Short mmCIF file of C-alpha atoms in Angstrom, two decimals:
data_model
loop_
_atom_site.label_atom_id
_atom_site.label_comp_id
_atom_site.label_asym_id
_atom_site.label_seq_id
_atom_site.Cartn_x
_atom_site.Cartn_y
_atom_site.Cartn_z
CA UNK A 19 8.27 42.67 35.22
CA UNK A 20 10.81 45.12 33.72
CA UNK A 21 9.92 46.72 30.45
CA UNK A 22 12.88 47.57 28.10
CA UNK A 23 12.28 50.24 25.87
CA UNK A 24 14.64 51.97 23.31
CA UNK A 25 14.30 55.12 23.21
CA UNK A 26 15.41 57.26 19.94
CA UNK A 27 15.69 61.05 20.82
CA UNK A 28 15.36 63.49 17.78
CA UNK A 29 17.62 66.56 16.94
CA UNK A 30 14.76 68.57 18.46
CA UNK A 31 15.56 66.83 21.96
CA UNK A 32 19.22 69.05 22.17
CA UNK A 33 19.43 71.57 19.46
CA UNK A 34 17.48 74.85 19.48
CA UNK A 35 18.06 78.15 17.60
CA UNK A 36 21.06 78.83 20.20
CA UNK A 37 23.98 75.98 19.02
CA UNK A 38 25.92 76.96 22.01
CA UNK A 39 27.38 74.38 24.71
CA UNK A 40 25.02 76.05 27.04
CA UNK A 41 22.13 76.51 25.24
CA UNK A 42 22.24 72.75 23.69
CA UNK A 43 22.66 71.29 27.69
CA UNK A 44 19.75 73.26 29.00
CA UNK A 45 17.50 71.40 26.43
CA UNK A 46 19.03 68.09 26.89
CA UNK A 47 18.11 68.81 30.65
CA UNK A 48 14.55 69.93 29.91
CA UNK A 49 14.76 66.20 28.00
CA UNK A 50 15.94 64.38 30.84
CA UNK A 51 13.08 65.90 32.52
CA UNK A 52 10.90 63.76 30.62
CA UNK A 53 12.93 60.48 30.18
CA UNK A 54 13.09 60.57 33.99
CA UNK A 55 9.28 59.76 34.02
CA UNK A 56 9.96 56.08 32.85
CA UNK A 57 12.51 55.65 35.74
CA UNK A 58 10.10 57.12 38.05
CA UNK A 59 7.78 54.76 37.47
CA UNK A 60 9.96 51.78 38.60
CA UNK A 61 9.32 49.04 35.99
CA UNK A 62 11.29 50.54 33.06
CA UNK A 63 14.36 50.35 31.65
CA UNK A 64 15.44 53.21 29.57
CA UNK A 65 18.43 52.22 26.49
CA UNK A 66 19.11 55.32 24.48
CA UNK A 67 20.65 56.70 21.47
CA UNK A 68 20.05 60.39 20.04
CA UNK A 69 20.73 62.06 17.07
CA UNK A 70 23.34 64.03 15.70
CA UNK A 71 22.71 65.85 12.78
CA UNK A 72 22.82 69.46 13.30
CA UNK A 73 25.91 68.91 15.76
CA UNK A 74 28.21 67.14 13.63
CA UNK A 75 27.58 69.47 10.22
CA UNK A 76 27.92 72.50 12.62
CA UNK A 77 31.50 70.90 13.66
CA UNK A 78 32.49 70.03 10.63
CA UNK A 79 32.16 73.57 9.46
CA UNK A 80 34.18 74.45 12.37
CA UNK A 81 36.86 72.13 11.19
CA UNK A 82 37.11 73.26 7.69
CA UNK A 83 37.14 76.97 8.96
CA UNK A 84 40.54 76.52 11.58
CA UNK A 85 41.83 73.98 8.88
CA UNK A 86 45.44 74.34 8.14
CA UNK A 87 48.63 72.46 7.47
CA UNK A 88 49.62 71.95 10.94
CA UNK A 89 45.83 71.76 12.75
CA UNK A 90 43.89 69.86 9.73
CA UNK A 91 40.33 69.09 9.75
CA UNK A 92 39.14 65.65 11.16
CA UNK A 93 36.90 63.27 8.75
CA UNK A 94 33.53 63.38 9.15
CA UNK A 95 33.35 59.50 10.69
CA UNK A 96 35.95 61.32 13.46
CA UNK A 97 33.67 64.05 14.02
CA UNK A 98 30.84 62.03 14.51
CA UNK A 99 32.53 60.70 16.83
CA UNK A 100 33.12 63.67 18.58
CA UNK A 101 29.58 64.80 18.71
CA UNK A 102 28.24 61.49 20.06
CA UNK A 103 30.96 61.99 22.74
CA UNK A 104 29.81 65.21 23.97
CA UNK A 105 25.97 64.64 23.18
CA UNK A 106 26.44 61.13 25.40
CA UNK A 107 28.45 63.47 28.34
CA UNK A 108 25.50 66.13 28.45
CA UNK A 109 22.83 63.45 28.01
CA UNK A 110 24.48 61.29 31.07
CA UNK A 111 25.27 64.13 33.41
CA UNK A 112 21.69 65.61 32.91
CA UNK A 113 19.76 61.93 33.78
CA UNK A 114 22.21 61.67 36.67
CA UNK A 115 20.98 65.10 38.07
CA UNK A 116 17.31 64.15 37.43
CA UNK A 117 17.89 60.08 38.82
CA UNK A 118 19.82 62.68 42.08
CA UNK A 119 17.09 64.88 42.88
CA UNK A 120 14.17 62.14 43.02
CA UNK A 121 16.37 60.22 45.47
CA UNK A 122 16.24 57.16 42.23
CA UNK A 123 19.44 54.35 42.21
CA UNK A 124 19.53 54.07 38.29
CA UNK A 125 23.00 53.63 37.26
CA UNK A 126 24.00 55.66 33.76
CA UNK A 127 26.33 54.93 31.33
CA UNK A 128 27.88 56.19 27.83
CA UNK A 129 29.03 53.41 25.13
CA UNK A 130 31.39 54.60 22.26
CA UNK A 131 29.79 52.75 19.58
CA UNK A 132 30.70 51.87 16.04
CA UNK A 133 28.51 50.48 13.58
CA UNK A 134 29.51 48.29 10.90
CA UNK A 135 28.27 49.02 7.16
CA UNK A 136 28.51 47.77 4.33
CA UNK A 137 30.83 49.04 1.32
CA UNK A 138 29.00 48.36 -1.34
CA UNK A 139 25.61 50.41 0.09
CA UNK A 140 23.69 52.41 -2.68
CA UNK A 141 23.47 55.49 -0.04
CA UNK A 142 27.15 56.30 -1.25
CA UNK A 143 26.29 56.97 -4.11
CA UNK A 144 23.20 58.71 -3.33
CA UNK A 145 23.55 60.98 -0.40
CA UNK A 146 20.10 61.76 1.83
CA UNK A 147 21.19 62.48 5.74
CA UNK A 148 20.70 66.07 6.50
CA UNK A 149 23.36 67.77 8.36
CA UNK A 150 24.39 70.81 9.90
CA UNK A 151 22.50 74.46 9.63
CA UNK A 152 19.57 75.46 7.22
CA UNK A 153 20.09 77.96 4.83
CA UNK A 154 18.25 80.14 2.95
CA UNK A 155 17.53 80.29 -0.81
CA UNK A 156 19.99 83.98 -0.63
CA UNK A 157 22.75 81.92 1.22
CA UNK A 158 23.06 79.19 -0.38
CA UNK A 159 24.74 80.52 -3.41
CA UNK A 160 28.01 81.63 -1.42
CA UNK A 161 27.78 78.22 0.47
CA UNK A 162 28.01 76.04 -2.86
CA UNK A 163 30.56 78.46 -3.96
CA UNK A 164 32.59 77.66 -0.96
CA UNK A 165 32.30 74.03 -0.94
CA UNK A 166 31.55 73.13 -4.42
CA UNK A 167 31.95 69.22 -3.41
CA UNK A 168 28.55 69.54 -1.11
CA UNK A 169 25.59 68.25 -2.45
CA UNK A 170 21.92 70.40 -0.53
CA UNK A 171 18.39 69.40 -0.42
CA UNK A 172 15.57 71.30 0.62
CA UNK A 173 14.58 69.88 3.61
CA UNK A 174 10.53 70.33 5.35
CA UNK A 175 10.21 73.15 4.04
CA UNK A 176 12.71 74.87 6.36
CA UNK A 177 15.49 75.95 4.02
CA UNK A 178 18.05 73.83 2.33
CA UNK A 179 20.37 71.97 3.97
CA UNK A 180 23.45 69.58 3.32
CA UNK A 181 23.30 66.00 2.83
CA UNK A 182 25.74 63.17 3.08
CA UNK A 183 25.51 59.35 2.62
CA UNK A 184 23.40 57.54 5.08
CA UNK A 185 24.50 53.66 4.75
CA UNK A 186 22.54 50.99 6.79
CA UNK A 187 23.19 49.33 10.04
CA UNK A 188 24.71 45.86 9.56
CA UNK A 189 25.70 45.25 12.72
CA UNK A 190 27.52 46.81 15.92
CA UNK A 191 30.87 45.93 17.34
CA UNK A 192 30.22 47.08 20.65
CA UNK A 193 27.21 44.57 20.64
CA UNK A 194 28.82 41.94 23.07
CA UNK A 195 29.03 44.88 25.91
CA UNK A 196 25.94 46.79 25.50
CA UNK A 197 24.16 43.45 26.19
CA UNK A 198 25.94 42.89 29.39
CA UNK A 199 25.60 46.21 31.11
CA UNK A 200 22.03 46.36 29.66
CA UNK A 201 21.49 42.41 31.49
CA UNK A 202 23.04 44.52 34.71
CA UNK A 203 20.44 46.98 34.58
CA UNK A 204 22.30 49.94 33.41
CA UNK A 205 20.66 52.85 32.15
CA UNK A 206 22.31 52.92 28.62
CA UNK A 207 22.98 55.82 26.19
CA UNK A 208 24.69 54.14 23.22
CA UNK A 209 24.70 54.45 19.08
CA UNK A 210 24.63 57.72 19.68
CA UNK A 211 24.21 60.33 15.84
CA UNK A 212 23.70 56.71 14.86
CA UNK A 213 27.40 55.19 15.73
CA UNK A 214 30.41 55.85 14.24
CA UNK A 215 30.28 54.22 10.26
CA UNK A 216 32.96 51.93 10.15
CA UNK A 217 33.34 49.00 7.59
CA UNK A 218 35.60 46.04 8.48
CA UNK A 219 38.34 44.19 5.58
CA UNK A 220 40.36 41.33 6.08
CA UNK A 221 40.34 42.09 10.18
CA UNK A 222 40.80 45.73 9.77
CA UNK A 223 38.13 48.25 11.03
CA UNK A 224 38.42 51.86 8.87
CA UNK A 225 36.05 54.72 9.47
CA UNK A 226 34.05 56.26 6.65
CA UNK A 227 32.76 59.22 5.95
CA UNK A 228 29.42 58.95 6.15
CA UNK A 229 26.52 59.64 9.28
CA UNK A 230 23.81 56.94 9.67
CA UNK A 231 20.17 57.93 10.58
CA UNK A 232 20.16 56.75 14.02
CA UNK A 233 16.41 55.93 13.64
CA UNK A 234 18.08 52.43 12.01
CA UNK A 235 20.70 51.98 14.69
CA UNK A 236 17.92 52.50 17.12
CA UNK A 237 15.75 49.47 15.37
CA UNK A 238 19.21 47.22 15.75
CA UNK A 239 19.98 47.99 19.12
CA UNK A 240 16.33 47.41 20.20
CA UNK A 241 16.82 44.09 18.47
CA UNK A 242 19.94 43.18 20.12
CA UNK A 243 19.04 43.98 23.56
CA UNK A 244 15.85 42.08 23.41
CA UNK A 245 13.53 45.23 24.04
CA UNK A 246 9.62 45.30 24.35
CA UNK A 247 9.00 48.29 22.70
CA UNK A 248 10.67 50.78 19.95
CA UNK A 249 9.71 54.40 20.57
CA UNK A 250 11.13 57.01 18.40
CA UNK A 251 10.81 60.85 19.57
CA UNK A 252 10.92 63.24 16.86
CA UNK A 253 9.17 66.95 16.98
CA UNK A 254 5.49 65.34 16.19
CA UNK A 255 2.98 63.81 17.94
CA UNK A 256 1.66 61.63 15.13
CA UNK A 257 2.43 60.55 11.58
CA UNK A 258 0.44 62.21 9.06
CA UNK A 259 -1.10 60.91 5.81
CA UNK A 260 -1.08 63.40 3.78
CA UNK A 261 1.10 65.78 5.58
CA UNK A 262 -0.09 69.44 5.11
CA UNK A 263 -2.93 68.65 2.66
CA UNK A 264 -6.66 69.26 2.98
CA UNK A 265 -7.06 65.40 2.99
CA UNK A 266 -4.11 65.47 6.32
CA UNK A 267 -4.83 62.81 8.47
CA UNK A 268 -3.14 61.45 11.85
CA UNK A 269 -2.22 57.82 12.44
CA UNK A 270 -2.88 56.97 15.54
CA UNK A 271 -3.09 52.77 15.15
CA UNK A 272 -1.61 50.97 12.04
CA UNK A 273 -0.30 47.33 11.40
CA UNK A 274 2.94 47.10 9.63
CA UNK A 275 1.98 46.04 6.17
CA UNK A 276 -0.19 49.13 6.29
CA UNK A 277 2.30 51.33 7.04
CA UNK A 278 4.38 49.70 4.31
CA UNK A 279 1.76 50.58 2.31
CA UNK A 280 1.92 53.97 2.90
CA UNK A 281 5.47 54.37 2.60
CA UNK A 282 5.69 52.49 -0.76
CA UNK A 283 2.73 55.41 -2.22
CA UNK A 284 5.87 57.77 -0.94
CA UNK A 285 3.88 59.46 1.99
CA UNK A 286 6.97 60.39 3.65
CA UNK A 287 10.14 62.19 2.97
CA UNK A 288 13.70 60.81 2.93
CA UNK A 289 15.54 62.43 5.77
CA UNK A 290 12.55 63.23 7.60
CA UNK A 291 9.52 61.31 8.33
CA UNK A 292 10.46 58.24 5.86
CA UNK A 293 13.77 56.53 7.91
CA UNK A 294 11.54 57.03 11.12
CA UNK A 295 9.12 55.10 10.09
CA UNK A 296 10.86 51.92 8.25
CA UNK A 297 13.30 51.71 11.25
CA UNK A 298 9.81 51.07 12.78
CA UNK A 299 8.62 48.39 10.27
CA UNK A 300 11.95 46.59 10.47
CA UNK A 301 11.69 46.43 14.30
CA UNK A 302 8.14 45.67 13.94
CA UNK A 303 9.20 42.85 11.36
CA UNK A 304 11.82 41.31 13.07
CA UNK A 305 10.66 41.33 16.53
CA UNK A 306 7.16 40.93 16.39
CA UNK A 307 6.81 43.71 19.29
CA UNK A 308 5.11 47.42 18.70
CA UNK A 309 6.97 50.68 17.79
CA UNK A 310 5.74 53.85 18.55
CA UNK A 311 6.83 57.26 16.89
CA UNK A 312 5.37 60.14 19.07
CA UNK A 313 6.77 63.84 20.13
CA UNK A 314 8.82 64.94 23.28
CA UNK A 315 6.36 66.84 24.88
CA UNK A 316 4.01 63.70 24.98
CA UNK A 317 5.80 61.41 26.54
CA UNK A 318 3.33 62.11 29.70
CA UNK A 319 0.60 60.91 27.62
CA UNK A 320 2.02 58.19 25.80
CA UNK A 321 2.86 56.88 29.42
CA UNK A 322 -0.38 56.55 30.58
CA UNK A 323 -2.11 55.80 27.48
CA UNK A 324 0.08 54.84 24.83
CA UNK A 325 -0.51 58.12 22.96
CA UNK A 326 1.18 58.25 19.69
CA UNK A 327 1.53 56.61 16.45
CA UNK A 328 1.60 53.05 17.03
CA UNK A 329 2.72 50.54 14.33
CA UNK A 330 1.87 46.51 15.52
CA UNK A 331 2.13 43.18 14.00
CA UNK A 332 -0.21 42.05 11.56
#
């Protein structure tokens, strides 16, 4: 029997310290070298969405930078679309190398996909989703200077970065034809940076500027293409209690209302670990079925073993 697993790639999956066209394809090839171990095997299939973060605040600064009257910049809803565009083009041409070269028959495709939220969402008001490049306590100065309207957040310890509303998944409007090419087998990349945040009024559909965690997207399109499993990628092989303190433990096994537990005693940052892990309760919650949250380089190991932080039903 055919396992269906949905498969939420981190930024760590494309982006490294070189953001060129290049540079970000030869690491979405080095992940395709590891997704194409659950095709290999011949009893999975693979629906996936990615993120977008550092992509679409590294465009947007483009945008702002060759603004002018005649060539304006693009909203940020527009530009996520853009980056789940090309991010969906690399990610497709690179399994269809890999699927090529072991002599597989996997058929790959790319949905557009916008998600619907909802207006009246408290994230508006309260931005928390990371995006674009880090910058240093020096730089940030000039960059607030320059863009007075941007709210930053130190982020993991890494620098400080920019943040912009994250609304919730309602629902998708491509859901009707992501179901049937995932029923035909398809090898799906789709909700790509999270989709592209639209909200719908008396029959109209207008984008908004906003970029949704596409940890929660991931959650609702495991839930509306019936899958078995969850599993979240991110730069991590475990969760961590305690997360760089003496007391730092790994979780290796945990039922949901534990790990609702630990994320009500605030355990884990927003914009980090924290949306990771309650898109993992909610699919938990309203499936029934496991989610895993686990690094790249272990996908090897959570193949044969089920290595990784594993959150089950109560």
């Amino acid at each position: 029997m055919t396992k269906r697993i949905v498969v939420a790639l981190g930024g760590n999956a494309i982006l490294t310290d070189d953001p060129s066209a290049a540079a970000q394809q030869q690491a979405i090839q080095q992940t395709a070298q590891q997704l194409i171990n659950f095709l290999a095997a011949g009893d999975v299939q693979l629906v996936l969405t990615h993120g977008n973060g550092p992509q679409v605040g590294n465009l947007v600064l483009q945008q702002l930078q060759g603004s002018s009257v005649k060539n304006p910049a693009m909203p940020l809803d527009t530009v996520g679309a853009m980056t789940q565009g090309e991010i969906g083009l690399w990610l497709a041409d690179a399994l269809n190398y890999e699927i090529s070269i072991r002599g597989l028959s996997q058929r790959v495709a790319t949905v557009l996909t916008r998600t619907v939220v909802d207006e009246a969402d408290p994230a508006f008001r309260q931005p928390t989703k990371p995006i674009g490049p880090f910058y240093t306590v020096d730089e940030l100065p000039a960059i607030k200077q320059q863009y007075p309207d941007w709210q930053f957040v130190a982020d993991a310890g890494r620098g400080f970065r920019r943040v912009v509303p994250s609304p919730k998944p309602v629902s998708i409007m491509e859901a009707a034809e992501i179901q049937a090419l995932v029923q035909d087998g398809v090898t799906l990349i789709a909700g790509g940076g999270g989709g592209v945040p639209v909200i719908e009024k008396e029959g109209h559909v207008t984008g908004i500027e906003a970029v949704i965690d596409k940890d929660f997207t991931a959650a609702k399109l495991a839930e509306l293409v019936d899958a078995d499993e969850l599993l979240i990628l991110t730069a991590v092989r475990y969760v961590a209690k305690d997360f760089n303190q003496p007391s730092q433990t790994m979780i290796k096994r945990i039922s949901v209302t534990e790990m609702q537990q630990l994320v009500d005693a605030g355990q884990f940052p927003a914009g980090s670990m924290k949306p990771k892990v309650e898109a993992a309760i909610s699919f938990v919650r309203n499936t029934g079925r496991p989610a895993v949250i686990t690094s790249l380089d272990n996908v090897r190991a959570y193949l044969a073993d089920g290595d990784g932080t594993v959150i089950v039903p109560d």
